[in-house]
Amino acid sequence: MRNSADQISMIDKANPMWLEELPCPVALSSRDRSYYLLNSAARGLFGFSEEDLLTRPSLWAEQIHADDRENFFKSQQELAIRENVVRCDYRFFPKGVTEPIWIREVSVIANRQPSILWNVISSFTEISDLQTRHSSTERATKSTDIHKPLFHDLQNRLQVVVMTLELANRGLVEMDSDRLLKIVHSIKY
């Protein structure tokens, strides 16, 4: 078993530089969620660092409100088994905060190869305002309808990056960090 310093070193070496260029909170994770790489927007939203998550692998799940954990785990199982994209709304306790915030997580399988460290790309949106304004029935219906175009757009944007990485992984295109940054910058926000 590796120690925390070895794990952090491994993550630093596998750190895709384009992640910090994304303006919204985004995380890369291993399929089993034992490794996380957060961009600065995600670190700001949640208050946790990669080291926090490495030293306590169950920390992310522990920060999810107890009433929402089953739904979260179910969505992650669907992603691992058959879905390419899943969306899950849940309450999350950021570091040092006693009241949870509502989070919408959209996760995309980036690579199904077990040898690749980063298998899942997740984007996060705080939806606390939406959740407090609507009853639970209205909330489920309206928030889905309101955000469908947004998440479709986000999925399309992430798909450009995922497809480029897949082509590079198969050796069909040359890829370096400069080219990937150009692709990320070419996506209109």
PDB file of C-alpha atoms in Angstrom:
ATOM      1  CA  MET A   1       0.000   0.000   0.000  1.00  0.00           C
ATOM      2  CA  ARG A   2       1.306   3.405  -0.900  1.00  0.00           C
ATOM      3  CA  ASN A   3       1.663   6.171   1.613  1.00  0.00           C
ATOM      4  CA  SER A   4      -0.070   9.506   1.191  1.00  0.00           C
ATOM      5  CA  ALA A   5       3.049  11.282  -0.122  1.00  0.00           C
ATOM      6  CA  ASP A   6       3.509   8.610  -2.838  1.00  0.00           C
ATOM      7  CA  GLN A   7      -0.153   8.922  -3.827  1.00  0.00           C
ATOM      8  CA  ILE A   8       0.050  12.719  -4.044  1.00  0.00           C
ATOM      9  CA  SER A   9       3.222  12.437  -6.140  1.00  0.00           C
ATOM     10  CA  MET A  10       1.469   9.998  -8.488  1.00  0.00           C
ATOM     11  CA  ILE A  11      -1.513  12.348  -8.837  1.00  0.00           C
ATOM     12  CA  ASP A  12       0.765  15.341  -9.486  1.00  0.00           C
ATOM     13  CA  LYS A  13       2.469  13.433 -12.320  1.00  0.00           C
ATOM     14  CA  ALA A  14      -0.908  12.501 -13.855  1.00  0.00           C
ATOM     15  CA  ASN A  15      -2.332  16.015 -13.436  1.00  0.00           C
ATOM     16  CA  PRO A  16      -3.814  17.253 -16.689  1.00  0.00           C
ATOM     17  CA  MET A  17      -2.961  20.950 -16.933  1.00  0.00           C
ATOM     18  CA  TRP A  18      -6.190  21.790 -18.808  1.00  0.00           C
ATOM     19  CA  LEU A  19      -8.284  21.077 -15.706  1.00  0.00           C
ATOM     20  CA  GLU A  20      -7.430  24.455 -14.149  1.00  0.00           C
ATOM     21  CA  GLU A  21      -8.535  26.211 -17.351  1.00  0.00           C
ATOM     22  CA  LEU A  22     -12.155  25.148 -16.858  1.00  0.00           C
ATOM     23  CA  PRO A  23     -14.217  27.908 -15.211  1.00  0.00           C
ATOM     24  CA  CYS A  24     -16.705  25.653 -13.422  1.00  0.00           C
ATOM     25  CA  PRO A  25     -16.043  23.238 -10.520  1.00  0.00           C
ATOM     26  CA  VAL A  26     -14.723  20.017 -12.063  1.00  0.00           C
ATOM     27  CA  ALA A  27     -13.101  16.880 -10.680  1.00  0.00           C
ATOM     28  CA  LEU A  28     -11.352  13.943 -12.239  1.00  0.00           C
ATOM     29  CA  SER A  29     -11.579  10.722 -10.286  1.00  0.00           C
ATOM     30  CA  SER A  30     -10.664   7.102 -10.486  1.00  0.00           C
ATOM     31  CA  ARG A  31     -13.514   4.711 -11.155  1.00  0.00           C
ATOM     32  CA  ASP A  32     -13.620   3.605  -7.508  1.00  0.00           C
ATOM     33  CA  ARG A  33     -13.424   7.237  -6.327  1.00  0.00           C
ATOM     34  CA  SER A  34     -10.272   6.567  -4.322  1.00  0.00           C
ATOM     35  CA  TYR A  35      -8.348   9.296  -6.178  1.00  0.00           C
ATOM     36  CA  TYR A  36      -9.628  12.782  -6.870  1.00  0.00           C
ATOM     37  CA  LEU A  37      -8.150  15.708  -8.711  1.00  0.00           C
ATOM     38  CA  LEU A  38     -10.107  18.940  -8.179  1.00  0.00           C
ATOM     39  CA  ASN A  39      -9.685  22.175 -10.062  1.00  0.00           C
ATOM     40  CA  SER A  40      -9.494  25.417  -8.078  1.00  0.00           C
ATOM     41  CA  ALA A  41     -13.215  26.133  -8.578  1.00  0.00           C
ATOM     42  CA  ALA A  42     -14.106  22.744  -7.028  1.00  0.00           C
ATOM     43  CA  ARG A  43     -11.633  23.214  -4.165  1.00  0.00           C
ATOM     44  CA  GLY A  44     -13.233  26.608  -3.519  1.00  0.00           C
ATOM     45  CA  LEU A  45     -16.773  25.199  -3.535  1.00  0.00           C
ATOM     46  CA  PHE A  46     -16.075  22.188  -1.323  1.00  0.00           C
ATOM     47  CA  GLY A  47     -13.122  23.381   0.774  1.00  0.00           C
ATOM     48  CA  PHE A  48     -11.290  20.061   0.427  1.00  0.00           C
ATOM     49  CA  SER A  49      -7.950  19.336  -1.201  1.00  0.00           C
ATOM     50  CA  GLU A  50      -6.762  16.169  -2.894  1.00  0.00           C
ATOM     51  CA  GLU A  51      -4.682  15.408   0.197  1.00  0.00           C
ATOM     52  CA  ASP A  52      -7.800  15.580   2.410  1.00  0.00           C
ATOM     53  CA  LEU A  53      -9.523  13.080   0.133  1.00  0.00           C
ATOM     54  CA  LEU A  54      -6.482  10.792  -0.103  1.00  0.00           C
ATOM     55  CA  THR A  55      -5.954  10.538   3.621  1.00  0.00           C
ATOM     56  CA  ARG A  56      -9.617   9.580   4.150  1.00  0.00           C
ATOM     57  CA  PRO A  57     -10.953   7.755   1.072  1.00  0.00           C
ATOM     58  CA  SER A  58     -14.496   7.723   2.496  1.00  0.00           C
ATOM     59  CA  LEU A  59     -14.481  11.496   3.151  1.00  0.00           C
ATOM     60  CA  TRP A  60     -16.500  12.453   0.059  1.00  0.00           C
ATOM     61  CA  ALA A  61     -19.281   9.989   0.894  1.00  0.00           C
ATOM     62  CA  GLU A  62     -19.248  11.088   4.538  1.00  0.00           C
ATOM     63  CA  GLN A  63     -19.841  14.702   3.474  1.00  0.00           C
ATOM     64  CA  ILE A  64     -22.987  13.756   1.541  1.00  0.00           C
ATOM     65  CA  HIS A  65     -26.155  14.137   3.619  1.00  0.00           C
ATOM     66  CA  ALA A  66     -27.189  10.736   5.007  1.00  0.00           C
ATOM     67  CA  ASP A  67     -30.586  10.930   3.267  1.00  0.00           C
ATOM     68  CA  ASP A  68     -28.908  11.413  -0.131  1.00  0.00           C
ATOM     69  CA  ARG A  69     -26.095   8.827   0.013  1.00  0.00           C
ATOM     70  CA  GLU A  70     -28.130   5.929  -1.365  1.00  0.00           C
ATOM     71  CA  ASN A  71     -29.142   7.975  -4.409  1.00  0.00           C
ATOM     72  CA  PHE A  72     -25.517   9.090  -4.927  1.00  0.00           C
ATOM     73  CA  PHE A  73     -24.159   5.523  -4.755  1.00  0.00           C
ATOM     74  CA  LYS A  74     -26.909   4.306  -7.084  1.00  0.00           C
ATOM     75  CA  SER A  75     -25.992   6.949  -9.682  1.00  0.00           C
ATOM     76  CA  GLN A  76     -22.308   5.993  -9.446  1.00  0.00           C
ATOM     77  CA  GLN A  77     -23.164   2.301  -9.923  1.00  0.00           C
ATOM     78  CA  GLU A  78     -25.181   3.198 -13.024  1.00  0.00           C
ATOM     79  CA  LEU A  79     -22.212   5.146 -14.356  1.00  0.00           C
ATOM     80  CA  ALA A  80     -19.799   2.287 -13.714  1.00  0.00           C
ATOM     81  CA  ILE A  81     -22.033  -0.376 -15.220  1.00  0.00           C
ATOM     82  CA  ARG A  82     -23.779   1.001 -18.263  1.00  0.00           C
ATOM     83  CA  GLU A  83     -24.358   4.732 -18.472  1.00  0.00           C
ATOM     84  CA  ASN A  84     -22.060   7.214 -20.190  1.00  0.00           C
ATOM     85  CA  VAL A  85     -23.453  10.175 -18.246  1.00  0.00           C
ATOM     86  CA  VAL A  86     -25.302  10.389 -14.932  1.00  0.00           C
ATOM     87  CA  ARG A  87     -26.718  13.306 -13.014  1.00  0.00           C
ATOM     88  CA  CYS A  88     -27.271  13.301  -9.278  1.00  0.00           C
ATOM     89  CA  ASP A  89     -28.572  16.014  -6.945  1.00  0.00           C
ATOM     90  CA  TYR A  90     -27.489  15.741  -3.325  1.00  0.00           C
ATOM     91  CA  ARG A  91     -26.763  17.743  -0.212  1.00  0.00           C
ATOM     92  CA  PHE A  92     -23.077  18.103   0.605  1.00  0.00           C
ATOM     93  CA  PHE A  93     -21.330  19.502   3.684  1.00  0.00           C
ATOM     94  CA  PRO A  94     -18.326  21.580   2.560  1.00  0.00           C
ATOM     95  CA  LYS A  95     -15.312  21.563   4.852  1.00  0.00           C
ATOM     96  CA  GLY A  96     -16.044  23.400   8.112  1.00  0.00           C
ATOM     97  CA  VAL A  97     -19.707  24.049   7.256  1.00  0.00           C
ATOM     98  CA  THR A  98     -22.613  22.792   9.383  1.00  0.00           C
ATOM     99  CA  GLU A  99     -25.413  23.366   6.850  1.00  0.00           C
ATOM    100  CA  PRO A 100     -25.263  21.403   3.590  1.00  0.00           C
ATOM    101  CA  ILE A 101     -25.422  22.928   0.146  1.00  0.00           C
ATOM    102  CA  TRP A 102     -27.328  21.324  -2.705  1.00  0.00           C
ATOM    103  CA  ILE A 103     -25.059  20.052  -5.465  1.00  0.00           C
ATOM    104  CA  ARG A 104     -25.878  18.784  -8.916  1.00  0.00           C
ATOM    105  CA  GLU A 105     -23.118  16.471 -10.103  1.00  0.00           C
ATOM    106  CA  VAL A 106     -22.925  15.448 -13.738  1.00  0.00           C
ATOM    107  CA  SER A 107     -20.438  12.635 -14.290  1.00  0.00           C
ATOM    108  CA  VAL A 108     -19.092  11.349 -17.595  1.00  0.00           C
ATOM    109  CA  ILE A 109     -17.007   8.241 -18.204  1.00  0.00           C
ATOM    110  CA  ALA A 110     -13.774   9.515 -19.705  1.00  0.00           C
ATOM    111  CA  ASN A 111     -12.114   6.165 -20.148  1.00  0.00           C
ATOM    112  CA  ARG A 112     -13.174   2.624 -19.273  1.00  0.00           C
ATOM    113  CA  GLN A 113      -9.621   1.257 -19.312  1.00  0.00           C
ATOM    114  CA  PRO A 114      -8.630   0.180 -15.787  1.00  0.00           C
ATOM    115  CA  SER A 115      -4.987   1.146 -16.406  1.00  0.00           C
ATOM    116  CA  ILE A 116      -5.901   4.822 -16.784  1.00  0.00           C
ATOM    117  CA  LEU A 117      -5.952   6.753 -13.480  1.00  0.00           C
ATOM    118  CA  TRP A 118      -8.643   9.279 -14.407  1.00  0.00           C
ATOM    119  CA  ASN A 119     -11.754   7.410 -15.519  1.00  0.00           C
ATOM    120  CA  VAL A 120     -14.508   9.865 -14.532  1.00  0.00           C
ATOM    121  CA  ILE A 121     -14.985  13.588 -15.185  1.00  0.00           C
ATOM    122  CA  SER A 122     -17.536  15.279 -12.921  1.00  0.00           C
ATOM    123  CA  SER A 123     -18.839  18.822 -13.027  1.00  0.00           C
ATOM    124  CA  PHE A 124     -20.626  20.406 -10.082  1.00  0.00           C
ATOM    125  CA  THR A 125     -23.248  23.122  -9.838  1.00  0.00           C
ATOM    126  CA  GLU A 126     -24.527  24.505  -6.568  1.00  0.00           C
ATOM    127  CA  ILE A 127     -28.323  24.413  -6.804  1.00  0.00           C
ATOM    128  CA  SER A 128     -29.215  25.384  -3.222  1.00  0.00           C
ATOM    129  CA  ASP A 129     -31.392  28.298  -4.382  1.00  0.00           C
ATOM    130  CA  LEU A 130     -33.389  26.056  -6.687  1.00  0.00           C
ATOM    131  CA  GLN A 131     -33.933  23.479  -3.980  1.00  0.00           C
ATOM    132  CA  THR A 132     -35.192  25.926  -1.379  1.00  0.00           C
ATOM    133  CA  ARG A 133     -37.634  27.694  -3.760  1.00  0.00           C
ATOM    134  CA  HIS A 134     -39.564  24.628  -4.903  1.00  0.00           C
ATOM    135  CA  SER A 135     -41.472  21.838  -3.215  1.00  0.00           C
ATOM    136  CA  SER A 136     -39.919  18.426  -3.674  1.00  0.00           C
ATOM    137  CA  THR A 137     -42.327  17.479  -6.502  1.00  0.00           C
ATOM    138  CA  GLU A 138     -42.018  20.793  -8.327  1.00  0.00           C
ATOM    139  CA  ARG A 139     -38.284  20.794  -7.749  1.00  0.00           C
ATOM    140  CA  ALA A 140     -37.722  17.466  -9.456  1.00  0.00           C
ATOM    141  CA  THR A 141     -39.775  18.424 -12.501  1.00  0.00           C
ATOM    142  CA  LYS A 142     -38.792  22.069 -12.952  1.00  0.00           C
ATOM    143  CA  SER A 143     -35.072  21.796 -12.235  1.00  0.00           C
ATOM    144  CA  THR A 144     -34.750  18.963 -14.725  1.00  0.00           C
ATOM    145  CA  ASP A 145     -36.529  20.941 -17.436  1.00  0.00           C
ATOM    146  CA  ILE A 146     -34.667  24.176 -16.694  1.00  0.00           C
ATOM    147  CA  HIS A 147     -31.222  22.599 -16.711  1.00  0.00           C
ATOM    148  CA  LYS A 148     -31.532  20.147 -19.590  1.00  0.00           C
ATOM    149  CA  PRO A 149     -30.125  22.609 -22.133  1.00  0.00           C
ATOM    150  CA  LEU A 150     -27.308  23.614 -19.776  1.00  0.00           C
ATOM    151  CA  PHE A 151     -26.263  20.037 -19.083  1.00  0.00           C
ATOM    152  CA  HIS A 152     -26.613  19.066 -22.715  1.00  0.00           C
ATOM    153  CA  ASP A 153     -24.281  21.941 -23.594  1.00  0.00           C
ATOM    154  CA  LEU A 154     -21.829  20.964 -20.846  1.00  0.00           C
ATOM    155  CA  GLN A 155     -21.904  17.344 -21.967  1.00  0.00           C
ATOM    156  CA  ASN A 156     -21.124  18.431 -25.537  1.00  0.00           C
ATOM    157  CA  ARG A 157     -18.215  20.567 -24.332  1.00  0.00           C
ATOM    158  CA  LEU A 158     -16.775  17.751 -22.236  1.00  0.00           C
ATOM    159  CA  GLN A 159     -17.281  15.324 -25.103  1.00  0.00           C
ATOM    160  CA  VAL A 160     -14.867  17.356 -27.272  1.00  0.00           C
ATOM    161  CA  VAL A 161     -12.170  16.931 -24.634  1.00  0.00           C
ATOM    162  CA  VAL A 162     -12.999  13.249 -24.020  1.00  0.00           C
ATOM    163  CA  MET A 163     -12.978  12.409 -27.734  1.00  0.00           C
ATOM    164  CA  THR A 164      -9.687  14.213 -28.295  1.00  0.00           C
ATOM    165  CA  LEU A 165      -8.129  12.304 -25.420  1.00  0.00           C
ATOM    166  CA  GLU A 166      -9.534   9.031 -26.767  1.00  0.00           C
ATOM    167  CA  LEU A 167      -8.072   9.695 -30.216  1.00  0.00           C
ATOM    168  CA  ALA A 168      -4.716  10.539 -28.644  1.00  0.00           C
ATOM    169  CA  ASN A 169      -4.902   7.430 -26.477  1.00  0.00           C
ATOM    170  CA  ARG A 170      -5.400   5.332 -29.615  1.00  0.00           C
ATOM    171  CA  GLY A 171      -2.492   7.055 -31.322  1.00  0.00           C
ATOM    172  CA  LEU A 172      -4.692   8.605 -34.016  1.00  0.00           C
ATOM    173  CA  VAL A 173      -3.686  12.172 -33.216  1.00  0.00           C
ATOM    174  CA  GLU A 174      -0.623  13.736 -31.682  1.00  0.00           C
ATOM    175  CA  MET A 175      -1.408  15.244 -28.304  1.00  0.00           C
ATOM    176  CA  ASP A 176       0.570  17.408 -25.970  1.00  0.00           C
ATOM    177  CA  SER A 177      -0.522  19.773 -23.238  1.00  0.00           C
ATOM    178  CA  ASP A 178      -0.323  22.834 -25.532  1.00  0.00           C
ATOM    179  CA  ARG A 179      -2.658  21.279 -28.089  1.00  0.00           C
ATOM    180  CA  LEU A 180      -5.096  20.164 -25.402  1.00  0.00           C
ATOM    181  CA  LEU A 181      -5.100  23.669 -23.898  1.00  0.00           C
ATOM    182  CA  LYS A 182      -5.908  25.084 -27.351  1.00  0.00           C
ATOM    183  CA  ILE A 183      -8.857  22.692 -27.613  1.00  0.00           C
ATOM    184  CA  VAL A 184     -10.128  23.658 -24.160  1.00  0.00           C
ATOM    185  CA  HIS A 185      -9.774  27.364 -24.983  1.00  0.00           C
ATOM    186  CA  SER A 186     -11.592  26.894 -28.286  1.00  0.00           C
ATOM    187  CA  ILE A 187     -14.721  25.747 -26.426  1.00  0.00           C
ATOM    188  CA  LYS A 188     -16.941  28.784 -26.011  1.00  0.00           C
ATOM    189  CA  TYR A 189     -18.126  29.427 -22.464  1.00  0.00           C
TER     190      TYR A 189
END
